[in-house]
PDB file of C-alpha atoms in Angstrom:
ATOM      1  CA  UNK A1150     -14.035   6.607  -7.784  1.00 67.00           C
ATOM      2  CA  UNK A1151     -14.045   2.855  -7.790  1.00 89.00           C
ATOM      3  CA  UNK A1152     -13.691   0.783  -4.485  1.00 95.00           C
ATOM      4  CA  UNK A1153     -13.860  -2.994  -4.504  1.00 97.00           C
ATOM      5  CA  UNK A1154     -13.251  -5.242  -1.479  1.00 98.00           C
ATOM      6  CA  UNK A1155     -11.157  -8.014  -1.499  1.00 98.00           C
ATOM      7  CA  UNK A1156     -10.570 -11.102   0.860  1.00 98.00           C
ATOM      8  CA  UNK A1157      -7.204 -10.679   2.850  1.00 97.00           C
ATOM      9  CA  UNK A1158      -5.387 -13.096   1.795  1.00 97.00           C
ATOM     10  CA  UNK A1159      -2.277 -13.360  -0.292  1.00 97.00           C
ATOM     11  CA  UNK A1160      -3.934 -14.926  -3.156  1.00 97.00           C
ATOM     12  CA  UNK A1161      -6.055 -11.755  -3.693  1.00 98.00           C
ATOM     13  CA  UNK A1162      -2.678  -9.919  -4.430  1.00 97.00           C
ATOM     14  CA  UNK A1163      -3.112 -10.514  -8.398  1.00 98.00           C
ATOM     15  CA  UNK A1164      -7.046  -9.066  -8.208  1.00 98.00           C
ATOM     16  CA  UNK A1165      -5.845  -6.268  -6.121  1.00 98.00           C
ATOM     17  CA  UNK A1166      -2.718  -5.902  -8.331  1.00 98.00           C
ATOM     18  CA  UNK A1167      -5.117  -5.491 -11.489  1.00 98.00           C
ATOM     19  CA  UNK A1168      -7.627  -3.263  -9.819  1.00 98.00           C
ATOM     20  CA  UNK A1169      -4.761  -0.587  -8.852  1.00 98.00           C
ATOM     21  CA  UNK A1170      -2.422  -1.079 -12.590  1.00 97.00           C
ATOM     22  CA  UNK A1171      -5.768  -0.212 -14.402  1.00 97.00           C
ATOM     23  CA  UNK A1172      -6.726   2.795 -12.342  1.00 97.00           C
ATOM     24  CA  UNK A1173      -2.801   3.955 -12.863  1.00 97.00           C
ATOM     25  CA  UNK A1174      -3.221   3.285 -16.712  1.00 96.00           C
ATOM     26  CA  UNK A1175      -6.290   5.426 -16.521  1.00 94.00           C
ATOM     27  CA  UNK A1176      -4.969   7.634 -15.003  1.00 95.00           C
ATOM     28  CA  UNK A1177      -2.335   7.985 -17.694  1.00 95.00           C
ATOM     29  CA  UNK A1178       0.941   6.446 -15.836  1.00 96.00           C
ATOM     30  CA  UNK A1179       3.715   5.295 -18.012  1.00 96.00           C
ATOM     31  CA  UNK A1180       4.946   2.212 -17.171  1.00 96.00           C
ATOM     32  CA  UNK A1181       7.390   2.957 -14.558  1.00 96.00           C
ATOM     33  CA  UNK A1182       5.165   4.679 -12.710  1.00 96.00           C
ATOM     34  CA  UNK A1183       2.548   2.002 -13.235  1.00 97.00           C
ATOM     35  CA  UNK A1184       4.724  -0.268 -11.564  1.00 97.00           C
ATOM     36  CA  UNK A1185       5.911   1.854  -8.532  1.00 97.00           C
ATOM     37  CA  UNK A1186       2.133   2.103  -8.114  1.00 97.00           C
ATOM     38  CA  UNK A1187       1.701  -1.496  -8.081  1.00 97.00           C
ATOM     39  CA  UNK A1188       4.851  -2.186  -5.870  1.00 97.00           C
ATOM     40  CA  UNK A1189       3.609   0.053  -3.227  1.00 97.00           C
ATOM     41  CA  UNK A1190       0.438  -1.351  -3.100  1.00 98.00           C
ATOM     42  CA  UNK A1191       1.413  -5.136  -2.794  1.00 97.00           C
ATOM     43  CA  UNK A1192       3.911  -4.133  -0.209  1.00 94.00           C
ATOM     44  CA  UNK A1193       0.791  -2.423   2.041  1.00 96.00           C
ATOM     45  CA  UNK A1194      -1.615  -4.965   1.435  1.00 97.00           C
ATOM     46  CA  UNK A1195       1.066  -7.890   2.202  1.00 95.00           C
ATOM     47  CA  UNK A1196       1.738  -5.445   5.589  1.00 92.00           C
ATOM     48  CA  UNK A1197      -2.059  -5.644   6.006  1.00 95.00           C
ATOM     49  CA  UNK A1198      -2.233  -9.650   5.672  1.00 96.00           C
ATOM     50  CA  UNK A1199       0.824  -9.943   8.422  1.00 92.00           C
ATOM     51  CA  UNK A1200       0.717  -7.467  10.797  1.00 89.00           C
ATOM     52  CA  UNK A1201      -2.853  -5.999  10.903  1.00 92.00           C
ATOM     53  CA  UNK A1202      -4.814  -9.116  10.573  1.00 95.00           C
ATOM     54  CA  UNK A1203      -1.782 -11.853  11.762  1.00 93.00           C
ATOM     55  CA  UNK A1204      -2.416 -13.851   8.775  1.00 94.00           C
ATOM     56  CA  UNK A1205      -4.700 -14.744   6.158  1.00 94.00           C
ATOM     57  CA  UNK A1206      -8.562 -15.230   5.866  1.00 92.00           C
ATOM     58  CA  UNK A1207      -9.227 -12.553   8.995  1.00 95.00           C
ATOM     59  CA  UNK A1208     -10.508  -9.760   7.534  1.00 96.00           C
ATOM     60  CA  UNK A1209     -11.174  -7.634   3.860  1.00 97.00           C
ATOM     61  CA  UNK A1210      -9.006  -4.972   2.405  1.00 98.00           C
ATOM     62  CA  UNK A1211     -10.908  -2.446   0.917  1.00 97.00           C
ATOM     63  CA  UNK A1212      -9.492  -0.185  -2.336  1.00 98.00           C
ATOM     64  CA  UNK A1213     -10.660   2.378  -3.652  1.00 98.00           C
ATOM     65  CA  UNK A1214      -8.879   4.689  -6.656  1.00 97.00           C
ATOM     66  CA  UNK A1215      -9.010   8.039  -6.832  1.00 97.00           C
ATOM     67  CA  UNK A1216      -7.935  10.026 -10.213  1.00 95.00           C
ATOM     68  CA  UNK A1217      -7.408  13.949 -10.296  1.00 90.00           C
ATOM     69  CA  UNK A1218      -5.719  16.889 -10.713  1.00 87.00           C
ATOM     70  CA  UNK A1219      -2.587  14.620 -12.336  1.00 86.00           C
ATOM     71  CA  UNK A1220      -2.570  12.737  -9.091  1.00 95.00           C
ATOM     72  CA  UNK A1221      -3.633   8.950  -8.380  1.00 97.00           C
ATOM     73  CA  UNK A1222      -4.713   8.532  -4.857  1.00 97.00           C
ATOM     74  CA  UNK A1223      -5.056   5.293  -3.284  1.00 98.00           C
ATOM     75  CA  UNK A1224      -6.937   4.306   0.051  1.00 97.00           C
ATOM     76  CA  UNK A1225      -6.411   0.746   1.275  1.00 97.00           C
ATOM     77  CA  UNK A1226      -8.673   0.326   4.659  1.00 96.00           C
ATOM     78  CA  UNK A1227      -8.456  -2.805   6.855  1.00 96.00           C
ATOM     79  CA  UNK A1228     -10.463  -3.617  10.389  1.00 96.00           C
ATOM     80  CA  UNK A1229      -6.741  -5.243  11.518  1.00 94.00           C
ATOM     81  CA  UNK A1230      -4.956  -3.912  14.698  1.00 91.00           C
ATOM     82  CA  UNK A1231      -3.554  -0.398  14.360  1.00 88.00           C
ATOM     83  CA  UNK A1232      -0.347   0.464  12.772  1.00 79.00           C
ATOM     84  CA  UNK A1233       1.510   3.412  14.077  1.00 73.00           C
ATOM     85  CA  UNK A1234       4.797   4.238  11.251  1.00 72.00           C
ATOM     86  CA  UNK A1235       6.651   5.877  13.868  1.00 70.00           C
ATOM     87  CA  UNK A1236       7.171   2.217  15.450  1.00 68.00           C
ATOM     88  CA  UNK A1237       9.417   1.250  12.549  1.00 66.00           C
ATOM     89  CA  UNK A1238      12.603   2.325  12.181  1.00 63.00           C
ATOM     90  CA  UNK A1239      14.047   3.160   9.000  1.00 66.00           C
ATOM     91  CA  UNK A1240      16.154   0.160   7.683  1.00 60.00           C
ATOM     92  CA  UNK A1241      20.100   0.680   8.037  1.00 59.00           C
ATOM     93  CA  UNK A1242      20.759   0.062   4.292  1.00 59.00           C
ATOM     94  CA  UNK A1243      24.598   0.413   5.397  1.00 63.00           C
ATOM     95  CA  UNK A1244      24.745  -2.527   8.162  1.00 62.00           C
ATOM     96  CA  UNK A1245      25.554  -5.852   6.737  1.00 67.00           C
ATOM     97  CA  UNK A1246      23.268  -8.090   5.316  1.00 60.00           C
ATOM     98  CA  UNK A1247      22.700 -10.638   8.080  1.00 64.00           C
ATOM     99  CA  UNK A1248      22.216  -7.589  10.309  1.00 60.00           C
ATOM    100  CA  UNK A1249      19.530  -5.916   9.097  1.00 56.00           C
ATOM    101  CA  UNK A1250      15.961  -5.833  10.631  1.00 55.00           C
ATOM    102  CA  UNK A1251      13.372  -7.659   8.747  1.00 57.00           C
ATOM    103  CA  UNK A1252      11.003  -5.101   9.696  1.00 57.00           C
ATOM    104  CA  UNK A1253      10.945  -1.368   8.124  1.00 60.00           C
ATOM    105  CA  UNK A1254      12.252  -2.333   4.730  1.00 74.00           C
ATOM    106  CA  UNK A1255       8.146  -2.373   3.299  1.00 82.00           C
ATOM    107  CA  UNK A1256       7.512   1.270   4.499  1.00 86.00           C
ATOM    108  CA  UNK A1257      10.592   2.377   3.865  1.00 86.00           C
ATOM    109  CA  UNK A1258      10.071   1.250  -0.393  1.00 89.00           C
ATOM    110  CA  UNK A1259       6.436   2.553  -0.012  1.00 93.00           C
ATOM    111  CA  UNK A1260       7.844   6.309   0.485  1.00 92.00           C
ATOM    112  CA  UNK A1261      10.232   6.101  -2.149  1.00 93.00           C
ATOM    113  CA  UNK A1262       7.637   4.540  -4.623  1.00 95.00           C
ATOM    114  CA  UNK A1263       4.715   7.111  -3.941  1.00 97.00           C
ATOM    115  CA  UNK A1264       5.125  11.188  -3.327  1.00 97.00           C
ATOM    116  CA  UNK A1265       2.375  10.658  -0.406  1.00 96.00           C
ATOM    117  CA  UNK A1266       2.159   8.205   2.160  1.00 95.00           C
ATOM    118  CA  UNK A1267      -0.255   8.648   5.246  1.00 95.00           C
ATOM    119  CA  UNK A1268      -1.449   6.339   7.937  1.00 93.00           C
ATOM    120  CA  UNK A1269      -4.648   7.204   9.762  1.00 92.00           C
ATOM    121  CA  UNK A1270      -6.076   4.555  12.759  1.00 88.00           C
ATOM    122  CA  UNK A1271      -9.824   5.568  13.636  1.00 81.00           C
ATOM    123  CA  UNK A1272     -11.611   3.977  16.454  1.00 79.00           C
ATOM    124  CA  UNK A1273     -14.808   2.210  14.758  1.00 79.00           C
ATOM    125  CA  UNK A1274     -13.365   2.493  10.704  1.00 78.00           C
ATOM    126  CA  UNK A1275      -9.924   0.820  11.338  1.00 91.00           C
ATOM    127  CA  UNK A1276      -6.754   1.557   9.502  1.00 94.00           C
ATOM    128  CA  UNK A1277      -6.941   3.755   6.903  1.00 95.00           C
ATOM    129  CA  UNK A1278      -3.482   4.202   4.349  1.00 96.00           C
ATOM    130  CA  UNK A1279      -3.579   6.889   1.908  1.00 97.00           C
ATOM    131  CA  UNK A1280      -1.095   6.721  -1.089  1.00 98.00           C
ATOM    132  CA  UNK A1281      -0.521   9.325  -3.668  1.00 98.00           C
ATOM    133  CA  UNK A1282       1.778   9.247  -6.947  1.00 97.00           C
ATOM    134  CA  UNK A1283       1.695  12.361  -8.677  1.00 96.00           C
ATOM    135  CA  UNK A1284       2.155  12.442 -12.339  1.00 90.00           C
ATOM    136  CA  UNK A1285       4.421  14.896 -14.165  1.00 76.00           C
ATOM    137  CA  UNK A1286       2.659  17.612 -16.515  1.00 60.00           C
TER     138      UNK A1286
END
């Protein structure tokens, strides 16, 4: 299972981006899927950059890729403050443009992209998001 740790900042987004497209290759993702994968994870590690660490240059992500059973699992971990989901409202797709809440929209395309999302805060180990797409038989 291969982890690598990269600086969080937004300009580690193409390093992270190649990391997580070759373990969904791997993995044996067509192309769609290889880009829902990749979607998902710039949207959480973006997340991580704003509201975990406030910006850039505070902290590491860490990413590791896990392949099996048909399933690619993906575990971003950050030392930023915790995130609880239930916070953020889903985004009312329906309300007009200039109404709609910046916030929510990110989580929100992360569920629809993966068949697993799950955020875990632990005292000591920080944030931990687990991401699963499942590939079809």
């Amino acid at each position: 299972m291969p982890t690598a740790k990269f600086p969080a900042r937004f300009e580690s987004l193409e390093k992270i981006s190649q990391f997580v497209v070759k373990a969904a290759r791997e993995a044996g993702f067509d192309e769609a899927a290889v880009y829902a994968v990749d979607l998902a994870v710039d949207e959480a590690c973006s997340n991580i950059i704003e509201h975990a660490y406030g910006g850039e240059g505070r902290g590491d992500i860490k990413c590791t890729c896990q392949i099996a059973n048909n399933n690619l699992k993906i575990i971003l971990r950050d030392q930023g403050r915790p995130f609880n989901p239930s916070s953020v409202a889903e985004p009312n797709f329906g309300a007009p443009l200039e109404e709609l809440k910046p916030r929510g929209a990110g989580l929100f395309l992360m569920r629809k992209l993966m068949d697993e999302v799950d955020f875990e805060f632990e005292a000591g180990s920080g944030n931990v998001l687990t991401m699963v797409k499942h590939r079809s038989k």
